[in-house]
Amino acid sequence: QQQVKQSPQSLIVQKGGISIINCAYENTAFDYFPWYQQFPGKGPALLIAIRPDVSEKKEGRFTISFNKSAKQFSLHIMDSQPGDSATYFCAAHAGGTSYGKLTFGQGTILTVHP
Amino acid sequence: DAGVIQSPRHEVTEMGQEVTLRCKPISGHNSLFWYRQTMMRGLELLIYFNNNVPIDDSGMPEDRFSAKMPNASFSTLKIQPSEPRDSAVYFCASSFQPGVTFFGQGTRLTVV
């Protein structure tokens, strides 16, 4: 019940295209859904996050779509650039006494070709 | 703030040796997390602390692993004795707001 399932494992997109990464969860106690971006040799960095009371959040070229009834959320990268090539992780946080613990998806390796 | 600081960045050690990884969280953050990242298993949460107290160590793979947080600005993850299968990148992370977590640069551990 604590799992977050992420797909696809890898994604290749042409420059200017749209990259879409999907995640699904089971635990209805999750109350915060961040996405992390990781470049080689670096730690994951918070990219964008959403709470379940909204269905969409947009920051620049990055958009999270959230479907509470389906328990799914996705990251859309518009006008994908080679500099977006990285590993992306979705995550989920359960409220209460979890002290900020995040449950991560398995990660998606995104490659954007010039 | 310099962010979460981990040391060393790289560690190569022989099987059977003790390894100690160090972490300085961001000042003011009250939760600290140790993660391990491998290609096969992705990001695994090993242990986390809140206000220097260990909350959940169920992710620690074996008794060979131990972690301490003697004060709000320092934590260690120790592996004794180390084995080749412990080779991975180990991340320390901290947070002050539930879910908003900042990661260090990681320590790449190689056990030969």
mmCIF file of C-alpha atoms in Angstrom:
data_model
loop_
_atom_site.group_PDB
_atom_site.id
_atom_site.type_symbol
_atom_site.label_atom_id
_atom_site.label_comp_id
_atom_site.label_asym_id
_atom_site.label_seq_id
_atom_site.Cartn_x
_atom_site.Cartn_y
_atom_site.Cartn_z
ATOM 1 C CA GLN A 1 0.000 0.000 0.000
ATOM 2 C CA GLN A 2 3.003 2.250 0.472
ATOM 3 C CA GLN A 3 4.194 1.847 -3.101
ATOM 4 C CA VAL A 4 4.263 4.433 -5.817
ATOM 5 C CA LYS A 5 4.459 2.926 -9.287
ATOM 6 C CA GLN A 6 6.118 4.966 -12.008
ATOM 7 C CA SER A 7 6.213 4.511 -15.777
ATOM 8 C CA PRO A 8 7.885 4.409 -18.196
ATOM 9 C CA GLN A 9 11.331 3.337 -17.011
ATOM 10 C CA SER A 10 12.919 5.270 -19.845
ATOM 11 C CA LEU A 11 11.715 7.817 -22.354
ATOM 12 C CA ILE A 12 13.256 9.288 -25.466
ATOM 13 C CA VAL A 13 11.828 12.522 -26.839
ATOM 14 C CA GLN A 14 12.852 14.876 -29.599
ATOM 15 C CA LYS A 15 13.659 18.468 -28.776
ATOM 16 C CA GLY A 16 10.474 20.488 -28.669
ATOM 17 C CA GLY A 17 8.298 17.481 -27.920
ATOM 18 C CA ILE A 18 6.205 16.706 -24.855
ATOM 19 C CA SER A 19 7.536 14.323 -22.214
ATOM 20 C CA ILE A 20 4.954 12.549 -20.071
ATOM 21 C CA ILE A 21 5.736 10.464 -16.993
ATOM 22 C CA ASN A 22 3.017 8.706 -15.037
ATOM 23 C CA CYS A 23 2.668 7.589 -11.432
ATOM 24 C CA ALA A 24 0.024 5.678 -9.523
ATOM 25 C CA TYR A 25 -0.462 5.106 -5.812
ATOM 26 C CA GLU A 26 -2.690 3.133 -3.460
ATOM 27 C CA ASN A 27 -2.370 4.817 -0.094
ATOM 28 C CA THR A 28 -5.157 7.367 0.298
ATOM 29 C CA ALA A 29 -3.279 8.921 3.216
ATOM 30 C CA PHE A 30 -0.798 10.495 0.807
ATOM 31 C CA ASP A 31 -1.272 14.262 0.928
ATOM 32 C CA TYR A 32 1.628 15.731 -1.031
ATOM 33 C CA PHE A 33 3.085 14.649 -4.358
ATOM 34 C CA PRO A 34 6.462 16.073 -5.386
ATOM 35 C CA TRP A 35 8.538 15.373 -8.448
ATOM 36 C CA TYR A 36 12.310 15.262 -8.235
ATOM 37 C CA GLN A 37 14.865 15.739 -11.001
ATOM 38 C CA GLN A 38 18.279 14.122 -10.790
ATOM 39 C CA PHE A 39 21.266 14.803 -13.018
ATOM 40 C CA PRO A 40 24.194 12.356 -13.160
ATOM 41 C CA GLY A 41 26.454 12.700 -10.162
ATOM 42 C CA LYS A 42 23.993 14.894 -8.287
ATOM 43 C CA GLY A 43 21.348 14.351 -5.668
ATOM 44 C CA PRO A 44 17.652 14.542 -6.533
ATOM 45 C CA ALA A 45 16.283 18.080 -6.485
ATOM 46 C CA LEU A 46 12.693 19.142 -5.949
ATOM 47 C CA LEU A 47 11.175 20.195 -9.274
ATOM 48 C CA ILE A 48 7.474 20.749 -8.692
ATOM 49 C CA ALA A 49 4.843 19.461 -6.279
ATOM 50 C CA ILE A 50 1.085 19.275 -5.900
ATOM 51 C CA ARG A 51 -1.470 18.664 -3.168
ATOM 52 C CA PRO A 52 -4.571 16.569 -3.853
ATOM 53 C CA ASP A 53 -6.980 19.483 -3.528
ATOM 54 C CA VAL A 54 -6.024 20.735 -7.011
ATOM 55 C CA SER A 55 -6.059 18.910 -10.327
ATOM 56 C CA GLU A 56 -3.210 20.707 -12.026
ATOM 57 C CA LYS A 57 -0.168 22.779 -11.217
ATOM 58 C CA LYS A 58 2.032 24.491 -13.743
ATOM 59 C CA GLU A 59 5.480 25.998 -13.344
ATOM 60 C CA GLY A 60 7.034 27.139 -16.569
ATOM 61 C CA ARG A 61 7.291 24.184 -18.933
ATOM 62 C CA PHE A 62 6.516 21.683 -16.169
ATOM 63 C CA THR A 63 2.942 20.670 -15.314
ATOM 64 C CA ILE A 64 1.594 18.137 -12.839
ATOM 65 C CA SER A 65 -1.812 16.648 -13.582
ATOM 66 C CA PHE A 66 -3.529 14.980 -10.650
ATOM 67 C CA ASN A 67 -6.494 12.594 -10.730
ATOM 68 C CA LYS A 68 -7.550 11.893 -7.165
ATOM 69 C CA SER A 69 -10.294 9.393 -8.001
ATOM 70 C CA ALA A 70 -7.940 7.332 -10.136
ATOM 71 C CA LYS A 71 -5.057 7.792 -7.677
ATOM 72 C CA GLN A 72 -2.781 8.830 -10.490
ATOM 73 C CA PHE A 73 -0.607 11.819 -11.241
ATOM 74 C CA SER A 74 1.676 12.714 -14.078
ATOM 75 C CA LEU A 75 4.439 15.107 -15.044
ATOM 76 C CA HIS A 76 4.284 16.836 -18.409
ATOM 77 C CA ILE A 77 7.342 18.612 -19.780
ATOM 78 C CA MET A 78 6.380 20.888 -22.627
ATOM 79 C CA ASP A 79 8.874 21.944 -25.314
ATOM 80 C CA SER A 80 11.383 19.413 -23.981
ATOM 81 C CA GLN A 81 15.013 20.498 -24.199
ATOM 82 C CA PRO A 82 18.267 18.499 -24.178
ATOM 83 C CA GLY A 83 19.005 20.113 -20.817
ATOM 84 C CA ASP A 84 15.935 18.329 -19.421
ATOM 85 C CA SER A 85 17.691 14.985 -19.908
ATOM 86 C CA ALA A 86 17.790 13.535 -16.416
ATOM 87 C CA THR A 87 16.166 10.953 -14.180
ATOM 88 C CA TYR A 88 12.772 11.951 -12.824
ATOM 89 C CA PHE A 89 11.226 10.546 -9.675
ATOM 90 C CA CYS A 90 7.683 10.942 -8.502
ATOM 91 C CA ALA A 91 7.097 10.711 -4.773
ATOM 92 C CA ALA A 92 4.331 10.812 -2.231
ATOM 93 C CA HIS A 93 4.112 11.941 1.358
ATOM 94 C CA ALA A 94 1.667 10.645 3.926
ATOM 95 C CA GLY A 95 0.473 13.119 6.507
ATOM 96 C CA GLY A 96 0.284 12.544 10.202
ATOM 97 C CA THR A 97 3.403 11.356 11.972
ATOM 98 C CA SER A 98 5.474 10.399 8.949
ATOM 99 C CA TYR A 99 7.864 13.307 9.689
ATOM 100 C CA GLY A 100 8.335 14.145 6.048
ATOM 101 C CA LYS A 101 9.083 10.619 4.855
ATOM 102 C CA LEU A 102 8.686 10.293 1.087
ATOM 103 C CA THR A 103 7.843 7.172 -0.869
ATOM 104 C CA PHE A 104 9.551 7.303 -4.258
ATOM 105 C CA GLY A 105 8.674 5.805 -7.596
ATOM 106 C CA GLN A 106 11.254 3.777 -9.473
ATOM 107 C CA GLY A 107 12.428 6.644 -11.643
ATOM 108 C CA THR A 108 12.264 7.496 -15.358
ATOM 109 C CA ILE A 109 15.376 8.190 -17.403
ATOM 110 C CA LEU A 110 14.485 10.946 -19.863
ATOM 111 C CA THR A 111 16.644 11.568 -22.909
ATOM 112 C CA VAL A 112 15.848 14.554 -25.106
ATOM 113 C CA HIS A 113 17.542 14.419 -28.496
ATOM 114 C CA PRO A 114 18.598 17.695 -30.135
ATOM 115 C CA ASP B 1 22.917 28.035 3.130
ATOM 116 C CA ALA B 2 25.269 25.505 1.554
ATOM 117 C CA GLY B 3 22.633 22.805 1.443
ATOM 118 C CA VAL B 4 23.020 19.281 2.781
ATOM 119 C CA ILE B 5 26.707 18.466 2.986
ATOM 120 C CA GLN B 6 27.948 14.906 2.702
ATOM 121 C CA SER B 7 31.434 13.523 3.043
ATOM 122 C CA PRO B 8 33.297 11.899 1.561
ATOM 123 C CA ARG B 9 31.995 12.247 -2.016
ATOM 124 C CA HIS B 10 33.702 9.036 -3.036
ATOM 125 C CA GLU B 11 34.863 6.118 -0.942
ATOM 126 C CA VAL B 12 36.650 2.997 -2.095
ATOM 127 C CA THR B 13 37.260 0.372 0.545
ATOM 128 C CA GLU B 14 38.103 -3.270 0.843
ATOM 129 C CA MET B 15 35.568 -5.864 1.866
ATOM 130 C CA GLY B 16 35.466 -6.262 5.614
ATOM 131 C CA GLN B 17 36.520 -2.720 6.400
ATOM 132 C CA GLU B 18 34.426 -0.249 8.356
ATOM 133 C CA VAL B 19 32.956 2.633 6.393
ATOM 134 C CA THR B 20 31.557 5.829 7.896
ATOM 135 C CA LEU B 21 29.537 8.288 5.866
ATOM 136 C CA ARG B 22 28.893 11.756 7.228
ATOM 137 C CA CYS B 23 26.134 14.282 6.789
ATOM 138 C CA LYS B 24 25.472 17.850 7.839
ATOM 139 C CA PRO B 25 21.818 18.753 7.297
ATOM 140 C CA ILE B 26 20.531 22.194 6.450
ATOM 141 C CA SER B 27 20.388 24.354 9.554
ATOM 142 C CA GLY B 28 16.883 24.483 11.012
ATOM 143 C CA HIS B 29 15.707 21.278 9.398
ATOM 144 C CA ASN B 30 14.292 18.843 11.927
ATOM 145 C CA SER B 31 14.087 15.658 9.869
ATOM 146 C CA LEU B 32 17.035 13.775 8.406
ATOM 147 C CA PHE B 33 16.939 10.841 6.004
ATOM 148 C CA TRP B 34 19.493 8.358 4.722
ATOM 149 C CA TYR B 35 18.790 6.845 1.285
ATOM 150 C CA ARG B 36 20.658 4.325 -0.832
ATOM 151 C CA GLN B 37 20.460 4.418 -4.628
ATOM 152 C CA THR B 38 21.281 1.539 -6.964
ATOM 153 C CA MET B 39 20.292 0.767 -10.521
ATOM 154 C CA MET B 40 18.461 -2.361 -9.444
ATOM 155 C CA ARG B 41 16.525 -1.035 -6.466
ATOM 156 C CA GLY B 42 16.267 2.684 -7.124
ATOM 157 C CA LEU B 43 16.043 5.006 -4.107
ATOM 158 C CA GLU B 44 15.651 3.109 -0.848
ATOM 159 C CA LEU B 45 14.987 4.819 2.464
ATOM 160 C CA LEU B 46 17.299 3.302 5.054
ATOM 161 C CA ILE B 47 16.501 5.289 8.196
ATOM 162 C CA TYR B 48 15.154 8.641 9.233
ATOM 163 C CA PHE B 49 15.374 10.874 12.266
ATOM 164 C CA ASN B 50 13.160 13.595 13.641
ATOM 165 C CA ASN B 51 14.640 16.023 16.155
ATOM 166 C CA ASN B 52 17.704 13.744 16.339
ATOM 167 C CA VAL B 53 15.623 10.708 17.352
ATOM 168 C CA PRO B 54 15.506 7.665 15.053
ATOM 169 C CA ILE B 55 11.918 7.194 13.917
ATOM 170 C CA ASP B 56 12.064 4.281 11.511
ATOM 171 C CA ASP B 57 15.053 2.078 10.724
ATOM 172 C CA SER B 58 13.117 -0.668 8.997
ATOM 173 C CA GLY B 59 14.942 0.048 5.743
ATOM 174 C CA MET B 60 18.361 -0.721 7.187
ATOM 175 C CA PRO B 61 19.317 -3.883 5.320
ATOM 176 C CA GLU B 62 21.284 -5.675 8.016
ATOM 177 C CA ASP B 63 22.803 -5.274 11.444
ATOM 178 C CA ARG B 64 26.001 -4.300 9.694
ATOM 179 C CA PHE B 65 24.383 -0.916 9.102
ATOM 180 C CA SER B 66 23.967 1.634 11.861
ATOM 181 C CA ALA B 67 23.180 5.333 11.967
ATOM 182 C CA LYS B 68 23.466 8.009 14.596
ATOM 183 C CA MET B 69 22.482 11.612 14.962
ATOM 184 C CA PRO B 70 24.232 12.968 18.049
ATOM 185 C CA ASN B 71 23.046 16.533 17.433
ATOM 186 C CA ALA B 72 20.950 18.592 15.029
ATOM 187 C CA SER B 73 23.864 19.334 12.728
ATOM 188 C CA PHE B 74 25.498 15.960 12.240
ATOM 189 C CA SER B 75 24.668 12.389 11.353
ATOM 190 C CA THR B 76 26.661 9.297 10.438
ATOM 191 C CA LEU B 77 25.876 6.091 8.623
ATOM 192 C CA LYS B 78 28.272 3.281 9.416
ATOM 193 C CA ILE B 79 28.737 -0.052 7.678
ATOM 194 C CA GLN B 80 30.770 -2.640 9.542
ATOM 195 C CA PRO B 81 31.948 -4.902 8.013
ATOM 196 C CA SER B 82 31.410 -3.691 4.458
ATOM 197 C CA GLU B 83 30.614 -6.063 1.594
ATOM 198 C CA PRO B 84 30.739 -5.626 -2.203
ATOM 199 C CA ARG B 85 26.924 -5.620 -2.377
ATOM 200 C CA ASP B 86 26.921 -2.457 -0.283
ATOM 201 C CA SER B 87 28.375 -0.587 -3.259
ATOM 202 C CA ALA B 88 25.908 2.189 -4.076
ATOM 203 C CA VAL B 89 25.368 5.914 -3.835
ATOM 204 C CA TYR B 90 24.257 6.932 -0.374
ATOM 205 C CA PHE B 91 22.264 10.126 0.011
ATOM 206 C CA CYS B 92 21.534 12.146 3.081
ATOM 207 C CA ALA B 93 18.525 14.455 2.952
ATOM 208 C CA SER B 94 16.851 16.869 5.328
ATOM 209 C CA SER B 95 13.528 18.633 5.584
ATOM 210 C CA PHE B 96 11.755 21.202 7.726
ATOM 211 C CA GLN B 97 8.366 20.971 6.117
ATOM 212 C CA PRO B 98 6.724 17.589 5.610
ATOM 213 C CA GLY B 99 7.489 16.367 2.111
ATOM 214 C CA VAL B 100 9.834 19.214 1.144
ATOM 215 C CA THR B 101 13.109 17.340 1.199
ATOM 216 C CA PHE B 102 16.549 18.517 0.181
ATOM 217 C CA PHE B 103 19.194 16.007 -0.839
ATOM 218 C CA GLY B 104 22.954 16.141 -0.536
ATOM 219 C CA GLN B 105 25.293 15.357 -3.397
ATOM 220 C CA GLY B 106 25.704 11.784 -2.243
ATOM 221 C CA THR B 107 28.596 9.504 -1.379
ATOM 222 C CA ARG B 108 29.546 6.953 -4.001
ATOM 223 C CA LEU B 109 30.716 3.874 -2.118
ATOM 224 C CA THR B 110 32.659 1.129 -3.821
ATOM 225 C CA VAL B 111 33.543 -1.989 -1.835
ATOM 226 C CA VAL B 112 36.108 -4.203 -3.562
#
